[in-house]
XYZ file of C-alpha atoms in Angstrom:
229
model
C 0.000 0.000 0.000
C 1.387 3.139 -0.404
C 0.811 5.152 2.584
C 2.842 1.888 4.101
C 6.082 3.168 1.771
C 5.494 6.517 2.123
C 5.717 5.944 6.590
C 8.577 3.798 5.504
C 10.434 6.989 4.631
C 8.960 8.766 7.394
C 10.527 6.659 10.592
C 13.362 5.554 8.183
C 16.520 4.391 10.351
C 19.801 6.099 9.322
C 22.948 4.791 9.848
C 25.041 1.972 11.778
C 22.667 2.750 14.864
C 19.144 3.580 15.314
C 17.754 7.074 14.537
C 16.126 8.390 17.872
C 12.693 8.728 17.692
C 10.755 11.747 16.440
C 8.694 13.988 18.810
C 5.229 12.292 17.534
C 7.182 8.700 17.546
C 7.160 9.614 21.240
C 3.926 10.821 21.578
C 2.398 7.766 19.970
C 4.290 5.061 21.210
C 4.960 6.417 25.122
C 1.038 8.568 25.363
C -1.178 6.346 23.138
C -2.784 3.114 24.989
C -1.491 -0.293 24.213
C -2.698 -1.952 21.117
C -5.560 -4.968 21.750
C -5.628 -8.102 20.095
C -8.821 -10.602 21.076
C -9.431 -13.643 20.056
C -11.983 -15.830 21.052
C -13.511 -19.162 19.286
C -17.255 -20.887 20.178
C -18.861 -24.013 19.243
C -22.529 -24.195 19.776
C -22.561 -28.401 19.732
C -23.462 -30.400 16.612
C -27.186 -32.461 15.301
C -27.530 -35.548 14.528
C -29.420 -36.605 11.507
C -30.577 -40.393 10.169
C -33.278 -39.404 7.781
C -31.379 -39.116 4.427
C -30.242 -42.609 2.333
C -26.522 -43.388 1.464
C -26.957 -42.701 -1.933
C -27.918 -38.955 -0.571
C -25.328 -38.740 1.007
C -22.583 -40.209 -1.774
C -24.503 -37.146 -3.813
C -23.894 -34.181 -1.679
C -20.336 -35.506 -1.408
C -19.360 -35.956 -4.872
C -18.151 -39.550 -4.087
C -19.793 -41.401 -6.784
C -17.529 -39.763 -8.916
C -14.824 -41.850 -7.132
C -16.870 -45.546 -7.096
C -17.304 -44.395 -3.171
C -19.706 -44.323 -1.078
C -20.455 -41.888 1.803
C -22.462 -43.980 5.002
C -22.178 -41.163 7.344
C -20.714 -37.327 6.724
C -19.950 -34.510 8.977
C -20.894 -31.380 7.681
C -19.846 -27.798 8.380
C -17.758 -24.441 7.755
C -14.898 -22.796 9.569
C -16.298 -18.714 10.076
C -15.122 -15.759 11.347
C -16.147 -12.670 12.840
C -14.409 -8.826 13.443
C -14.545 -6.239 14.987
C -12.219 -3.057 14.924
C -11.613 0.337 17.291
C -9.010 2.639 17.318
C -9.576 4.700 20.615
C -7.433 7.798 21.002
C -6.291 9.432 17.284
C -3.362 11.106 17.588
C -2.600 13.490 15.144
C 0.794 14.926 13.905
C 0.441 18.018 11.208
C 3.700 18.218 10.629
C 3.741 15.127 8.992
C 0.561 14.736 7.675
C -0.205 11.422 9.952
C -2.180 10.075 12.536
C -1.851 6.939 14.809
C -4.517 4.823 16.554
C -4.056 1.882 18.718
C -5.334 -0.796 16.893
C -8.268 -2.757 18.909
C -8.577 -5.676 16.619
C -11.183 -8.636 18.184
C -12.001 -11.824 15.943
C -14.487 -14.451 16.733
C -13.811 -17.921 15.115
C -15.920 -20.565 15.304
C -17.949 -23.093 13.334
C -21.638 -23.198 11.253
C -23.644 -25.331 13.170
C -22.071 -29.368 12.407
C -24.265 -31.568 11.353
C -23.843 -35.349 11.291
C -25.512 -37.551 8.918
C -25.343 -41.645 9.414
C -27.632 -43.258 6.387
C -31.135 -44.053 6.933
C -30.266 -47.644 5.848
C -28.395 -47.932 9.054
C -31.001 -47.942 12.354
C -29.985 -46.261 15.786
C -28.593 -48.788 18.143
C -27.537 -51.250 15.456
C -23.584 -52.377 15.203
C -23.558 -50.780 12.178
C -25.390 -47.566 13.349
C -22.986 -47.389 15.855
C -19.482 -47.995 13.832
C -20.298 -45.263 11.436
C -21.407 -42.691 13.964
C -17.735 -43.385 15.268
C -16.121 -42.839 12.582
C -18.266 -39.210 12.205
C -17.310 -38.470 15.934
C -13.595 -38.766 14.509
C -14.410 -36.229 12.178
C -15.728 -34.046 14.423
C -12.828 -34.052 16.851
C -10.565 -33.486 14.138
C -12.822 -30.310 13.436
C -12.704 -29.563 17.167
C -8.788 -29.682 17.420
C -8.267 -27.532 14.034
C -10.746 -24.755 15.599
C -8.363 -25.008 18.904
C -4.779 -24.795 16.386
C -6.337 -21.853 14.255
C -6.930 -19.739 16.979
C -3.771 -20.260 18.155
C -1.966 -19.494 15.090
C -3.999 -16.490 14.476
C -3.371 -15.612 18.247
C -0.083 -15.417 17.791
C 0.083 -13.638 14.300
C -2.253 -11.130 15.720
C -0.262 -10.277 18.964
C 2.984 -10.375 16.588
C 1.218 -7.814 14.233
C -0.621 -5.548 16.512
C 0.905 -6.370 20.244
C 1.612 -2.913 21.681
C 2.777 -0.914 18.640
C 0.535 2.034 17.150
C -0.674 2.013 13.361
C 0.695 4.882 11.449
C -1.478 6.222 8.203
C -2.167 9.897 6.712
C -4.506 11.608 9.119
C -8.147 10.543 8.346
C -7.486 7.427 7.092
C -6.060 5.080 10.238
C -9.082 2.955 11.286
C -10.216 2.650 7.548
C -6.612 0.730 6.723
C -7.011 -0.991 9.915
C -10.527 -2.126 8.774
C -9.091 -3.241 4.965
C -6.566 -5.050 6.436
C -8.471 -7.112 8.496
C -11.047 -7.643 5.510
C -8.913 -8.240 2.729
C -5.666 -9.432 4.530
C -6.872 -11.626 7.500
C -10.083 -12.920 6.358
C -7.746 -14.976 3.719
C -5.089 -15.878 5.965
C -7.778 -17.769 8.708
C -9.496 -19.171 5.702
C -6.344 -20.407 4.588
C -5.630 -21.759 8.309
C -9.079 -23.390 8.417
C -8.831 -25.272 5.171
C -5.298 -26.965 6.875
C -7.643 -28.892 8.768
C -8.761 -31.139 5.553
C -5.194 -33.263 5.512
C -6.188 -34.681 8.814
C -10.023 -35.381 7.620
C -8.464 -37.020 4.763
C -6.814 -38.957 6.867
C -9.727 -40.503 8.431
C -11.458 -41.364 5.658
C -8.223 -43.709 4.307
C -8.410 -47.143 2.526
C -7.595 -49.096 5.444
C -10.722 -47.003 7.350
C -13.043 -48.122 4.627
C -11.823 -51.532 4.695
C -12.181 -52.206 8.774
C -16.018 -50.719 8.312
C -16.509 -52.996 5.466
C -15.712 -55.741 7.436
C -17.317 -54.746 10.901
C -20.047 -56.090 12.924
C -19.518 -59.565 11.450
C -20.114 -57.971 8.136
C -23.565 -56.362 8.490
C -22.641 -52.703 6.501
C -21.832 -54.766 3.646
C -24.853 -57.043 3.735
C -27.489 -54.105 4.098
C -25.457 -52.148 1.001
C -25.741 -55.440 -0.619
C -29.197 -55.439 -0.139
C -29.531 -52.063 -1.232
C -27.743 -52.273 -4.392
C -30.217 -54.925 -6.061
């Protein structure tokens, strides 16, 4: 951005050693209150659902595609929520600039998870039972990414914002604050939360398919069996 090159040349360091700081360097950094970073993640719980057939299911998820079929899915979305404050505005009209303590608070959490285990597989049955496992892996796998993304974006946010002021041309401080949050972090949690699909994949491996294909003495294969004529 430019205003980011153009406070570049502003607070530029000179020299073997550090330039001292300028009068509103002082003012901002020594005057201003300390910059807040918040972070906090929810889960509301998950539904389960055993009205919709395998073959829905194998639908929504593309897998017939792969000669797969889906007995159970877990479904939902990583989201996130902002909110941003600047407090005091100092202004410098010498320069031109203003600074703000950034107050930066994100809410991450998930859409409401849903569980699906086919209809063709009744509650309280082996098989009812083995594939709802394998859903409850899912979901802690969902669980433990929500619990690794916050803490990554914890950390990035403290790193970014943690007791410095944010510099921009007077007028225009909580405006960049607000695009950068909107255009910067938005893509790097989405980024974070789509991490979290190497473990699901590795849930749903061969040797996963092939232990519920053979469970319960062989009753998920006899009912899709069944279903298949």
């Amino acid at each position: 951005m430019k205003w980011l090159i153009a406070l570049c040349s502003l607070f530029a360091v000179t020299g073997v050693q550090a330039a001292e700081r300028t009068p509103f360097q002082i003012r901002c950094e020594d005057t201003i209150a300390k910059s807040i970073s918040v972070l906090s993640a929810k889960q509301d719980g998950y539904t389960i659902n055993n009205q919709l057939p395998y073959r829905a299911l194998t639908a929504r998820t593309g897998s017939m595609n792969r000669n797969m079929e889906t007995l159970g899915l877990t479904v939902t979305q990583g989201l996130h929520k902002a909110r941003v404050d600047s407090g005091p505005v100092l202004q410098d009209p010498a320069s031109g600039y203003e600074c703000i303590a950034p107050k930066v608070q994100i809410e991450l959490y998930y859409s409401p998870v849903r569980v699906y285990v086919g209809n063709e597989f009744a509650p309280g049955t082996c098989a009812y039972k083995e594939i709802l496992a394998h859903e409850m892996r899912h979901l802690k796998a969902h669980m433990d990414n929500l619990e690794r993304v916050q803490n990554v974006v914890r950390e990035a946010l403290n790193k970014r914002f943690g007791g410095q002021p944010l510099y921009a041309p007077s007028g225009t401080a909580l405006s960049a604050l607000q695009h950068e949050v909107n255009s910067n972090w938005f893509n790097f949690i989405r980024d974070e939360f789509e991490k979290g699909k190497v473990e699901q994949e590795k849930i749903d491996s061969p040797e996963e398919y092939a232990r519920l294909g053979k469970a319960c003495n062989g009753e998920i294969a006899a009912i899709l069996a069944r279903r298949r004529r």
